[in-house]
Each structure stands twice: as C-alpha cells, then as structure tokens.
C-alpha cells in the first residue's frame, strides 16, 4: 500500500496535491510519503513479531536524513555500506549500536570509525577483511563484533545486476568454505563472532528463493552458533515491490485481487520464513531497502517539449538519468502518470530526458495519455535507488526532495544551486 492516489483529477501524496508542491518547489522534484514509509515498516515489523528480530533499513536505497529519521523513530536499525552512511545515521539521530556494516571494500579508516561508534556488527565479505578488522581492533584495543556473509549459491531469479547470492557474484564466502573460515576467524585476536549474514538479491517477488536460502543456511547457522555462541542470523533484504501496477496498488482493494498474487507481502514472507527461523532461537536481522522506500517516493517532472518523428512520439521532460538512472541502468519500469488525470486515447510514447545520451529515457513505447508542454508527470515507485544514485552529469543540479506527512510537507533537501555543482573545483595555480 502507498499514499499516492488521484483525488478527483489531481494526484495527491497523502493529503497534499502534488501540483501545489510543484508550484512551490519546481521540478524535478522527489516527493516522499511518511505514511508509506511507516506503513511498510510497521507491516514488516508486525509480520516478524513471532521471532525476536531487528529491522536494519538498507539506507543505500534512500539515505535522505529525513527518511532515516522517520525510520529511526519507528525503531529501525540500519544497514550501512560506508563510513558516510554511518555518519549520516548518526547525523539523523540513528543509533550505531543498531547498525550493521556491509560491503566488500571496507577501508581501515571505515573499520576504525565503525568500531569507535560501537557498531552492532561488521558483516565480513572475505578473509583478507577479517585479518584487517582484527588488526584494527587490536590497535584500538576494541573487540570487533562480526558476522560473515555466506554466499548460499541460490539464484534469486532477478535482474543480473541485482542478483548477489550466486558464485558469479563478488559477495560473501562460498557455502562450502564458510565453516573453515569461521574456525580460522575464531583464532584471530579481538574478534567476536556474533552471527551470520546473507543477502541473495533484490526485487524478489517470490518467496521461494528466500525459503530455499534459509532452508539451506539454517542448519549451518545452528552448527556455527553452537560452536561460537551467536547472537543473530541476518537474512538480508531483497523483498520486491510493485512497479508495473504502481498507482493501483496504493488501493487496499488491489491487494485482494488477482494482480497482487505475483507480489510478496510481509505476511506471506513471514508465513514461510518464521517457522524455519524460530527454532534457531537467535535474533533475526532483516535488511530491507527497496521494500521500505520504493513505493514511498515519486519523481515529478515537467513536460518541456513534444517531438514527433516518423517513428516516435517523444515526450521530453525536465528530469533525466542523472535524477533517476534505474531505467538506463537496470532496464527498470516506472509507471508514469500525469499530475492532472487525462481522459481520451493514449499515444505510444518515449519519455526522455534532456541529457545527451541515448540511454537517457524513462519509458519506451509506453501508452500515455496525450500530454503537452507544461503538463507534469509523476514517475511512481521512485523512492528506492532513485535520488541516492543522482549525479551532476551534464552539470545538472541535484533535484529537490520533499517529505509529506498528512497535510504537511517540508523540503528535506533543497535544490542544488548551479555554483554548488563546481564548488569543489578550482583552477590550477598556473592558470590565469
Ligand atoms: C542492497 C542490500 C540490501 C537491500 O536490498 P533491497 O533489495 O533494497 O532490500 C540489504 N543487504 C545488503 C547486504 C545489501 O547489499
């Protein structure tokens, strides 16, 4: 469920007409819904209630301070992948002792920072990293709490760029090797083996790969926990969201219909996994990113031009791949709807941005209502892996971001000024 819907002819986010936000803040504009973030967090949290658990929001999906603050307020922990993300958590009032630190390339500085901040666990991806963590912990006279990421070699059947749990991927340590690695890790100084972690991929809409992975890994966790005294087992993130039928899925009725069958709900996820997890008697960590933020955000853009060629109807908008790279990067689908609802026939259209790349598009051959210059469009389900992947390519400033809560709205990232784009740059001393 989410909080983007038409009220009469106007697209609303919660109780705010998005056209009013556009008037005030311009475009391109990211709009986030507090109620959707809260609803998704709460549903997952309640579904997992039968086991001791901690949700660690994967903030790489959306690390806006206000988004972090909303989730921290609901009791969320965080999955961070850099010192920058840990610093953001702290800046937003998050608790480092509820943070896990993932990623294959942690630097010594990052490890030291995480240990000083009292991280819950460093999730280790290689033996070289184990050695490094031990060395840093000895130097700082600290005990480093760690989990090792197992690669269960389960194909999540998702897009190649977001599958992570097979031996083709750079992540984790092979299932067959991991017990030996734990045994060696146990001998390293200043290391505390606190748990085991896995994450098989993203945008999974079927529970089967999750179940397969947990079925395969749970007995391993049990053996390792007996030996090393674990606190937790992290089953990762990856719960998929609705992209195709995004607008309709805001409506409760949609969820009882046929289309919702292909979608993974927290209840269905928990029903399959809780019986496998509960006997372990460990704290279960979840690291959802997209599930919490994806449907919570929309990218709003203005139609600048319509360009008709012999073959195509191009709708040229003021947002671009620097604002939302998912279609170019992952071939992603985002539902596109006008801020003011249109009636009448649709036209097969390509929605493209102004950047000088053929990859700068949001949709190809998409049936869209007839729109013209000055109309506004919303790209739905853009709250995850949207703004966070923003760049200044083509010297375009970063988009503004607004958070809506009920009738209230607030700018949670102001639009970047042009001079800020080159603010870090300078001329060389020999240049006039
Ligand atoms: C990206 C990532 C997540 C979150 O993935 P989603 O598909 O957004 O839920 C969780 N854990 C790890 C280790 C990740 O790299």
Short mmCIF file of C-alpha atoms and ligand atoms in Angstrom, two decimals:
data_model
loop_
_atom_site.label_atom_id
_atom_site.label_comp_id
_atom_site.label_asym_id
_atom_site.label_seq_id
_atom_site.Cartn_x
_atom_site.Cartn_y
_atom_site.Cartn_z
CA UNK A 1 0.00 0.00 0.00
CA UNK A 2 1.09 3.55 -0.51
CA UNK A 3 -0.26 7.06 -0.36
CA UNK A 4 -0.17 8.32 -3.97
CA UNK A 5 -3.65 8.50 -5.46
CA UNK A 6 -5.98 10.65 -7.50
CA UNK A 7 -8.44 12.77 -5.59
CA UNK A 8 -10.81 13.92 -8.30
CA UNK A 9 -8.48 14.76 -11.18
CA UNK A 10 -5.48 15.65 -9.08
CA UNK A 11 -2.66 13.35 -7.99
CA UNK A 12 -2.14 13.55 -4.25
CA UNK A 13 0.57 12.35 -1.91
CA UNK A 14 -1.30 11.72 1.33
CA UNK A 15 -3.42 14.90 1.82
CA UNK A 16 -1.27 17.17 -0.33
CA UNK A 17 -1.92 17.93 -4.01
CA UNK A 18 1.41 17.33 -5.73
CA UNK A 19 0.70 20.23 -8.10
CA UNK A 20 0.88 22.56 -5.08
CA UNK A 21 4.33 21.17 -4.23
CA UNK A 22 5.47 21.69 -7.80
CA UNK A 23 4.26 25.28 -7.76
CA UNK A 24 6.27 25.94 -4.63
CA UNK A 25 9.40 23.92 -5.24
CA UNK A 26 9.69 23.42 -9.01
CA UNK A 27 10.81 20.28 -10.83
CA UNK A 28 12.43 17.79 -10.98
CA UNK A 29 11.11 17.06 -7.52
CA UNK A 30 11.22 13.92 -5.40
CA UNK A 31 8.15 13.56 -3.18
CA UNK A 32 8.21 11.08 -0.28
CA UNK A 33 5.32 9.87 1.85
CA UNK A 34 5.87 9.46 5.57
CA UNK A 35 2.71 7.34 5.85
CA UNK A 36 4.00 4.86 3.24
CA UNK A 37 7.39 4.52 4.92
CA UNK A 38 5.60 3.95 8.21
CA UNK A 39 3.06 1.51 6.77
CA UNK A 40 5.70 -0.65 5.10
CA UNK A 41 7.96 -0.66 8.14
CA UNK A 42 5.10 -1.47 10.50
CA UNK A 43 3.69 -4.28 8.33
CA UNK A 44 7.07 -5.99 8.14
CA UNK A 45 7.79 -5.43 11.82
CA UNK A 46 4.43 -6.92 12.82
CA UNK A 47 4.74 -9.87 10.45
CA UNK A 48 8.05 -10.78 12.08
CA UNK A 49 6.72 -10.31 15.61
CA UNK A 50 6.73 -14.08 16.37
CA UNK A 51 10.55 -14.03 16.32
CA UNK A 52 12.99 -11.78 18.13
CA UNK A 53 14.08 -9.51 15.29
CA UNK A 54 15.62 -6.22 14.27
CA UNK A 55 14.92 -4.44 11.00
CA UNK A 56 18.06 -2.74 9.70
CA UNK A 57 16.92 -0.42 6.91
CA UNK A 58 19.36 -0.65 3.97
CA UNK A 59 19.86 3.06 3.58
CA UNK A 60 21.69 2.76 0.31
CA UNK A 61 18.19 2.70 -1.19
CA UNK A 62 17.38 6.18 0.17
CA UNK A 63 19.63 7.91 2.65
CA UNK A 64 17.90 11.28 2.97
CA UNK A 65 18.29 12.38 6.60
CA UNK A 66 14.54 12.87 6.98
CA UNK A 67 13.81 9.36 5.66
CA UNK A 68 16.38 7.93 8.09
CA UNK A 69 14.84 9.99 10.90
CA UNK A 70 11.34 8.69 10.15
CA UNK A 71 12.54 5.09 10.25
CA UNK A 72 14.78 5.63 13.30
CA UNK A 73 11.70 7.00 15.04
CA UNK A 74 9.89 3.72 14.33
CA UNK A 75 12.72 1.82 15.99
CA UNK A 76 14.61 0.80 12.86
CA UNK A 77 18.27 -0.08 12.84
CA UNK A 78 20.34 0.47 9.71
CA UNK A 79 22.38 -1.45 7.19
CA UNK A 80 25.22 0.83 6.12
CA UNK A 81 27.84 0.28 3.42
CA UNK A 82 30.28 3.13 4.05
CA UNK A 83 31.57 5.47 6.73
CA UNK A 84 29.46 8.14 5.04
CA UNK A 85 26.27 6.16 5.60
CA UNK A 86 27.19 5.53 9.23
CA UNK A 87 27.89 9.23 9.71
CA UNK A 88 24.51 10.01 8.11
CA UNK A 89 22.79 7.66 10.52
CA UNK A 90 24.36 9.45 13.44
CA UNK A 91 23.56 12.86 11.93
CA UNK A 92 19.91 11.79 11.62
CA UNK A 93 19.64 10.56 15.20
CA UNK A 94 20.06 6.85 14.38
CA UNK A 95 21.76 4.51 16.82
CA UNK A 96 25.12 2.98 15.71
CA UNK A 97 24.57 0.08 18.09
CA UNK A 98 21.64 -0.88 15.83
CA UNK A 99 23.77 -0.66 12.66
CA UNK A 100 25.37 -3.38 10.61
CA UNK A 101 28.15 -2.50 8.19
CA UNK A 102 28.17 -4.41 4.87
CA UNK A 103 30.31 -4.19 1.74
CA UNK A 104 33.31 -5.88 0.16
CA UNK A 105 35.75 -2.97 0.36
CA UNK A 106 35.81 -1.50 3.88
CA UNK A 107 38.92 0.63 4.40
CA UNK A 108 40.93 0.65 7.65
CA UNK A 109 39.55 4.12 8.41
CA UNK A 110 35.99 2.89 7.94
CA UNK A 111 36.53 -0.12 10.19
CA UNK A 112 38.12 2.05 12.89
CA UNK A 113 35.27 4.56 12.69
CA UNK A 114 32.62 1.84 12.96
CA UNK A 115 34.34 0.24 15.95
CA UNK A 116 34.68 3.58 17.74
CA UNK A 117 30.99 4.29 17.15
CA UNK A 118 30.01 0.93 18.66
CA UNK A 119 28.63 -0.81 15.56
CA UNK A 120 26.38 -3.84 16.16
CA UNK A 121 28.21 -5.94 13.60
CA UNK A 122 30.68 -5.68 10.75
CA UNK A 123 29.44 -8.02 8.04
CA UNK A 124 32.57 -9.53 6.57
CA UNK A 125 32.94 -10.48 2.93
CA UNK A 126 36.46 -12.03 2.76
CA UNK A 127 39.30 -13.49 4.82
CA UNK A 128 41.51 -10.53 3.98
CA UNK A 129 38.88 -8.29 5.52
CA UNK A 130 38.81 -10.47 8.67
CA UNK A 131 42.56 -10.03 9.08
CA UNK A 132 42.21 -6.30 8.62
CA UNK A 133 39.38 -5.97 11.13
CA UNK A 134 41.36 -7.96 13.70
CA UNK A 135 44.41 -5.76 13.18
CA UNK A 136 42.41 -2.53 13.56
CA UNK A 137 40.59 -3.85 16.63
CA UNK A 138 43.90 -4.79 18.30
CA UNK A 139 45.29 -1.32 17.57
CA UNK A 140 42.18 0.35 19.04
CA UNK A 141 42.02 -2.13 21.96
CA UNK A 142 38.46 -2.96 20.99
CA UNK A 143 36.57 -6.19 20.38
CA UNK A 144 35.15 -6.23 16.86
CA UNK A 145 31.68 -7.84 16.60
CA UNK A 146 31.43 -9.56 13.26
CA UNK A 147 29.27 -11.77 11.09
CA UNK A 148 30.49 -13.43 7.94
CA UNK A 149 28.41 -13.22 4.82
CA UNK A 150 27.68 -16.59 3.34
CA UNK A 151 27.06 -16.90 -0.35
CA UNK A 152 24.45 -19.68 -0.45
CA UNK A 153 24.70 -20.09 -4.22
CA UNK A 154 20.97 -19.66 -4.71
CA UNK A 155 19.75 -17.97 -7.85
CA UNK A 156 17.24 -15.30 -6.90
CA UNK A 157 15.93 -15.14 -10.49
CA UNK A 158 16.05 -11.37 -10.57
CA UNK A 159 17.84 -8.90 -12.89
CA UNK A 160 21.53 -9.82 -13.38
CA UNK A 161 22.70 -6.52 -11.90
CA UNK A 162 20.82 -7.11 -8.65
CA UNK A 163 21.40 -10.80 -8.02
CA UNK A 164 24.04 -11.31 -5.33
CA UNK A 165 23.76 -14.83 -3.98
CA UNK A 166 25.43 -16.98 -6.61
CA UNK A 167 29.10 -17.80 -7.19
CA UNK A 168 29.14 -15.45 -10.17
CA UNK A 169 28.90 -12.54 -7.70
CA UNK A 170 31.61 -10.76 -5.72
CA UNK A 171 29.68 -11.07 -2.45
CA UNK A 172 30.24 -13.29 0.57
CA UNK A 173 32.11 -16.53 1.16
CA UNK A 174 31.11 -19.78 -0.51
CA UNK A 175 28.75 -22.02 1.45
CA UNK A 176 31.23 -24.93 1.31
CA UNK A 177 34.10 -22.84 2.73
CA UNK A 178 32.40 -20.89 5.42
CA UNK A 179 32.81 -23.22 8.42
CA UNK A 180 36.55 -23.31 7.91
CA UNK A 181 36.61 -19.55 7.68
CA UNK A 182 34.71 -19.22 10.96
CA UNK A 183 37.16 -21.63 12.59
CA UNK A 184 40.09 -19.51 11.45
CA UNK A 185 38.30 -16.29 12.44
CA UNK A 186 37.78 -17.67 15.96
CA UNK A 187 41.57 -17.78 16.38
CA UNK A 188 42.09 -14.12 15.41
CA UNK A 189 42.62 -11.66 18.25
CA UNK A 190 39.90 -9.14 19.23
CA UNK A 191 37.19 -10.71 17.07
CA UNK A 192 33.78 -11.69 18.43
CA UNK A 193 31.79 -14.00 16.16
CA UNK A 194 28.38 -12.55 16.64
CA UNK A 195 26.34 -14.03 13.81
CA UNK A 196 25.99 -14.97 10.17
CA UNK A 197 24.65 -12.89 7.30
CA UNK A 198 23.32 -13.49 3.81
CA UNK A 199 21.62 -11.45 1.10
CA UNK A 200 20.68 -13.18 -2.15
CA UNK A 201 19.45 -10.32 -4.30
CA UNK A 202 16.99 -7.53 -4.81
CA UNK A 203 13.43 -7.07 -6.08
CA UNK A 204 12.38 -10.65 -5.28
CA UNK A 205 8.64 -11.02 -5.73
CA UNK A 206 8.53 -14.74 -4.98
CA UNK A 207 9.25 -16.19 -1.55
CA UNK A 208 10.72 -19.43 -2.97
CA UNK A 209 14.36 -18.25 -3.29
CA UNK A 210 14.23 -16.81 0.25
CA UNK A 211 12.85 -20.10 1.56
CA UNK A 212 15.44 -22.13 -0.33
CA UNK A 213 18.26 -19.99 1.01
CA UNK A 214 17.02 -20.12 4.61
CA UNK A 215 16.43 -23.88 4.38
CA UNK A 216 19.97 -24.34 3.13
CA UNK A 217 21.66 -21.99 5.57
CA UNK A 218 19.68 -22.53 8.81
CA UNK A 219 21.37 -25.86 9.70
CA UNK A 220 24.74 -24.19 9.14
CA UNK A 221 23.76 -21.32 11.43
CA UNK A 222 22.73 -23.83 14.07
CA UNK A 223 26.09 -25.65 13.93
CA UNK A 224 28.11 -22.45 13.93
CA UNK A 225 26.07 -20.92 16.70
CA UNK A 226 26.62 -23.94 18.92
CA UNK A 227 30.36 -23.58 18.39
CA UNK A 228 30.74 -19.83 18.53
CA UNK A 229 27.77 -18.53 20.54
CA UNK A 230 25.94 -16.37 18.01
CA UNK A 231 23.50 -13.57 18.77
CA UNK A 232 21.95 -13.25 15.35
CA UNK A 233 21.24 -14.50 11.85
CA UNK A 234 20.68 -11.86 9.17
CA UNK A 235 18.56 -12.99 6.26
CA UNK A 236 19.31 -9.84 4.25
CA UNK A 237 16.99 -7.67 2.24
CA UNK A 238 15.53 -8.09 -1.20
CA UNK A 239 11.75 -8.03 -0.74
CA UNK A 240 10.32 -6.75 -4.02
CA UNK A 241 7.74 -4.04 -4.57
CA UNK A 242 5.09 -3.14 -7.16
CA UNK A 243 6.41 -1.27 -10.19
CA UNK A 244 4.11 -2.34 -13.02
CA UNK A 245 0.77 -1.57 -11.41
CA UNK A 246 2.09 1.04 -9.04
CA UNK A 247 -0.79 3.51 -8.86
CA UNK A 248 -3.50 0.88 -8.44
CA UNK A 249 -1.51 -0.88 -5.72
CA UNK A 250 -1.99 2.11 -3.44
CA UNK A 251 -5.55 0.91 -3.07
CA UNK A 252 -6.43 -1.72 -0.46
CA UNK A 253 -8.83 -3.47 -2.88
CA UNK A 254 -5.99 -4.17 -5.34
CA UNK A 255 -4.26 -6.32 -2.73
CA UNK A 256 -7.15 -8.75 -2.56
CA UNK A 257 -7.34 -9.08 -6.35
CA UNK A 258 -5.60 -11.32 -8.86
CA UNK A 259 -2.78 -8.93 -9.72
CA UNK A 260 -1.48 -8.87 -6.16
CA UNK A 261 -0.83 -12.64 -6.42
CA UNK A 262 2.57 -12.07 -8.01
CA UNK A 263 3.68 -9.79 -5.21
CA UNK A 264 5.37 -10.66 -1.96
CA UNK A 265 3.61 -9.31 1.12
CA UNK A 266 5.27 -9.17 4.55
CA UNK A 267 2.63 -11.62 5.76
CA UNK A 268 3.45 -14.18 3.05
CA UNK A 269 7.18 -13.67 3.57
CA UNK A 270 6.88 -14.20 7.32
CA UNK A 271 4.50 -17.16 6.99
CA UNK A 272 7.15 -19.07 5.02
CA UNK A 273 10.23 -17.99 6.91
CA UNK A 274 9.25 -17.66 10.57
CA UNK A 275 8.72 -21.43 11.07
CA UNK A 276 12.24 -22.04 9.70
CA UNK A 277 13.80 -19.24 11.75
CA UNK A 278 12.12 -19.57 15.12
CA UNK A 279 13.78 -22.87 16.15
CA UNK A 280 17.19 -21.20 15.87
CA UNK A 281 16.45 -19.10 18.94
CA UNK A 282 18.53 -16.26 17.55
CA UNK A 283 17.76 -12.62 16.87
CA UNK A 284 16.75 -12.39 13.21
CA UNK A 285 18.02 -9.37 11.31
CA UNK A 286 16.35 -8.14 8.14
CA UNK A 287 17.88 -5.58 5.81
CA UNK A 288 15.06 -4.28 3.63
CA UNK A 289 15.83 -1.28 1.46
CA UNK A 290 13.52 -1.05 -1.53
CA UNK A 291 10.57 -2.54 0.35
CA UNK A 292 10.57 0.38 2.80
CA UNK A 293 11.36 3.23 0.44
CA UNK A 294 10.45 2.22 -3.12
CA UNK A 295 6.72 2.86 -3.16
CA UNK A 296 7.18 5.78 -0.76
CA UNK A 297 8.59 8.09 -3.41
CA UNK A 298 7.72 9.63 -6.76
CA UNK A 299 9.81 11.75 -9.11
CA UNK A 300 7.81 14.63 -10.53
CA UNK A 301 8.84 16.20 -13.80
CA UNK A 302 7.60 18.84 -16.26
CA UNK A 303 6.94 18.19 -19.92
CA UNK A 304 9.16 20.57 -21.89
CA UNK A 305 8.54 19.51 -25.47
CA UNK A 306 6.70 17.03 -27.59
CA UNK A 307 8.75 15.86 -30.55
CA UNK A 308 7.15 13.74 -33.22
CA UNK A 309 9.33 11.87 -35.66
CA UNK A 310 8.30 9.43 -38.36
CA UNK A 311 8.58 6.58 -35.88
CA UNK A 312 8.11 8.01 -32.40
CA UNK A 313 6.29 10.37 -30.14
CA UNK A 314 8.93 11.73 -27.76
CA UNK A 315 7.80 13.34 -24.53
CA UNK A 316 10.82 15.38 -23.46
CA UNK A 317 10.80 16.10 -19.73
CA UNK A 318 12.99 18.13 -17.37
CA UNK A 319 14.10 15.17 -15.26
CA UNK A 320 16.87 12.98 -16.59
CA UNK A 321 19.01 9.93 -15.97
CA UNK A 322 21.10 11.99 -13.54
CA UNK A 323 17.97 12.19 -11.33
CA UNK A 324 16.79 8.59 -11.83
CA UNK A 325 19.15 6.18 -13.54
CA UNK A 326 17.19 2.96 -12.96
CA UNK A 327 15.66 2.63 -16.44
CA UNK A 328 19.08 3.13 -18.07
CA UNK A 329 20.97 1.00 -15.54
CA UNK A 330 18.59 -1.88 -14.83
CA UNK A 331 16.02 -1.62 -17.65
CA UNK A 332 13.57 -0.72 -14.91
CA UNK A 333 9.91 0.05 -15.38
CA UNK A 334 8.38 3.03 -13.61
CA UNK A 335 4.71 3.74 -14.02
CA UNK A 336 4.23 7.28 -15.33
CA UNK A 337 1.04 9.22 -14.60
CA UNK A 338 0.06 12.84 -15.17
CA UNK A 339 -0.48 15.08 -12.13
CA UNK A 340 -3.81 16.02 -13.66
CA UNK A 341 -5.71 12.99 -14.81
CA UNK A 342 -6.46 12.88 -18.55
CA UNK A 343 -9.22 11.12 -20.38
CA UNK A 344 -9.18 10.01 -24.00
CA UNK A 345 -6.98 7.81 -26.12
CA UNK A 346 -3.38 7.02 -25.25
CA UNK A 347 -0.39 7.51 -27.54
CA UNK A 348 2.61 5.23 -27.64
CA UNK A 349 5.37 7.49 -26.32
CA UNK A 350 9.03 7.54 -25.36
CA UNK A 351 9.58 9.61 -22.25
CA UNK A 352 13.10 11.02 -22.40
CA UNK A 353 15.28 13.49 -20.53
CA UNK A 354 17.44 16.33 -21.86
CA UNK A 355 20.81 14.60 -21.31
CA UNK A 356 22.96 13.93 -24.35
CA UNK A 357 22.82 10.13 -24.11
CA UNK A 358 20.53 7.70 -25.87
CA UNK A 359 20.25 5.93 -22.51
CA UNK A 360 18.55 8.97 -21.02
CA UNK A 361 15.00 7.69 -21.08
CA UNK A 362 12.31 6.75 -18.57
CA UNK A 363 10.00 4.74 -20.82
CA UNK A 364 9.91 3.41 -24.36
CA UNK A 365 6.80 2.81 -26.47
CA UNK A 366 4.62 3.44 -23.45
CA UNK A 367 0.91 4.12 -23.92
CA UNK A 368 0.49 7.53 -22.30
CA UNK A 369 -2.38 9.99 -22.30
CA UNK A 370 -1.92 12.96 -24.60
CA UNK A 371 0.24 15.46 -22.74
CA UNK A 372 1.79 18.72 -23.85
CA UNK A 373 4.32 21.34 -22.82
CA UNK A 374 3.72 22.48 -19.25
CA UNK A 375 2.00 19.30 -18.12
CA UNK A 376 3.52 17.44 -15.20
CA UNK A 377 4.19 13.72 -14.87
CA UNK A 378 4.94 11.58 -11.83
CA UNK A 379 7.24 8.58 -12.08
CA UNK A 380 5.99 6.27 -9.35
CA UNK A 381 7.89 3.81 -7.14
CA UNK A 382 10.96 6.02 -7.39
CA UNK A 383 11.76 6.18 -3.68
CA UNK A 384 14.44 3.46 -3.75
CA UNK A 385 17.68 3.68 -5.73
CA UNK A 386 16.44 6.96 -7.19
CA UNK A 387 17.76 10.15 -5.65
CA UNK A 388 20.68 8.32 -3.99
CA UNK A 389 22.08 7.47 -7.41
CA UNK A 390 21.74 11.08 -8.54
CA UNK A 391 24.70 12.79 -10.17
CA UNK A 392 25.70 16.12 -11.66
CA UNK A 393 26.14 14.70 -15.15
CA UNK A 394 25.68 17.41 -17.79
CA UNK A 395 26.17 19.90 -14.91
CA UNK A 396 22.63 19.43 -13.76
CA UNK A 397 21.95 20.29 -10.13
CA UNK A 398 20.58 17.62 -7.79
CA UNK A 399 16.78 17.58 -7.55
CA UNK A 400 14.93 18.89 -4.52
CA UNK A 401 13.26 16.42 -2.14
CA UNK A 402 10.06 16.95 -0.16
CA UNK A 403 8.61 14.83 2.63
CA UNK A 404 4.84 14.78 3.07
CA UNK A 405 3.07 13.82 6.26
CA UNK A 406 -0.73 14.18 6.22
CA UNK A 407 -1.44 17.78 5.23
CA UNK A 408 2.10 18.86 6.00
CA UNK A 409 5.05 18.98 3.64
CA UNK A 410 8.65 20.04 4.10
CA UNK A 411 11.70 20.41 1.89
CA UNK A 412 14.12 17.76 3.14
CA UNK A 413 16.76 18.53 0.51
CA UNK A 414 16.82 21.88 -1.18
CA UNK A 415 17.55 22.10 -4.87
CA UNK A 416 21.27 22.30 -5.57
CA UNK A 417 22.43 25.73 -6.80
CA UNK A 418 24.40 25.75 -10.02
CA UNK A 419 27.53 27.22 -8.34
CA UNK A 420 27.46 24.32 -5.88
CA UNK A 421 27.93 21.88 -8.73
CA UNK A 422 31.50 23.10 -9.27
CA UNK A 423 32.01 24.26 -5.69
CA UNK A 424 34.71 21.65 -5.04
CA UNK A 425 36.68 22.56 -8.15
CA UNK A 426 39.39 25.16 -8.64
CA UNK A 427 41.81 26.31 -11.28
CA UNK A 428 45.38 25.05 -11.36
CA UNK A 429 47.98 27.51 -9.96
CA UNK A 430 49.44 28.17 -13.44
CA UNK A 431 46.11 29.21 -14.88
CA UNK A 432 45.07 32.86 -15.02
C1 LIG B 1 21.37 -3.68 -1.06
C2 LIG B 1 21.39 -4.55 0.12
C3 LIG B 1 20.24 -4.72 0.87
C4 LIG B 1 18.92 -4.12 0.50
O1 LIG B 1 18.40 -4.65 -0.66
P1 LIG B 1 16.89 -4.35 -1.08
O2 LIG B 1 16.68 -5.17 -2.27
O3 LIG B 1 16.79 -2.89 -1.35
O4 LIG B 1 16.02 -4.75 0.06
C5 LIG B 1 20.33 -5.49 2.02
N1 LIG B 1 21.50 -6.07 2.40
C6 LIG B 1 22.63 -5.91 1.69
C7 LIG B 1 23.87 -6.55 2.17
C8 LIG B 1 22.62 -5.15 0.54
O5 LIG B 1 23.74 -5.02 -0.18
#
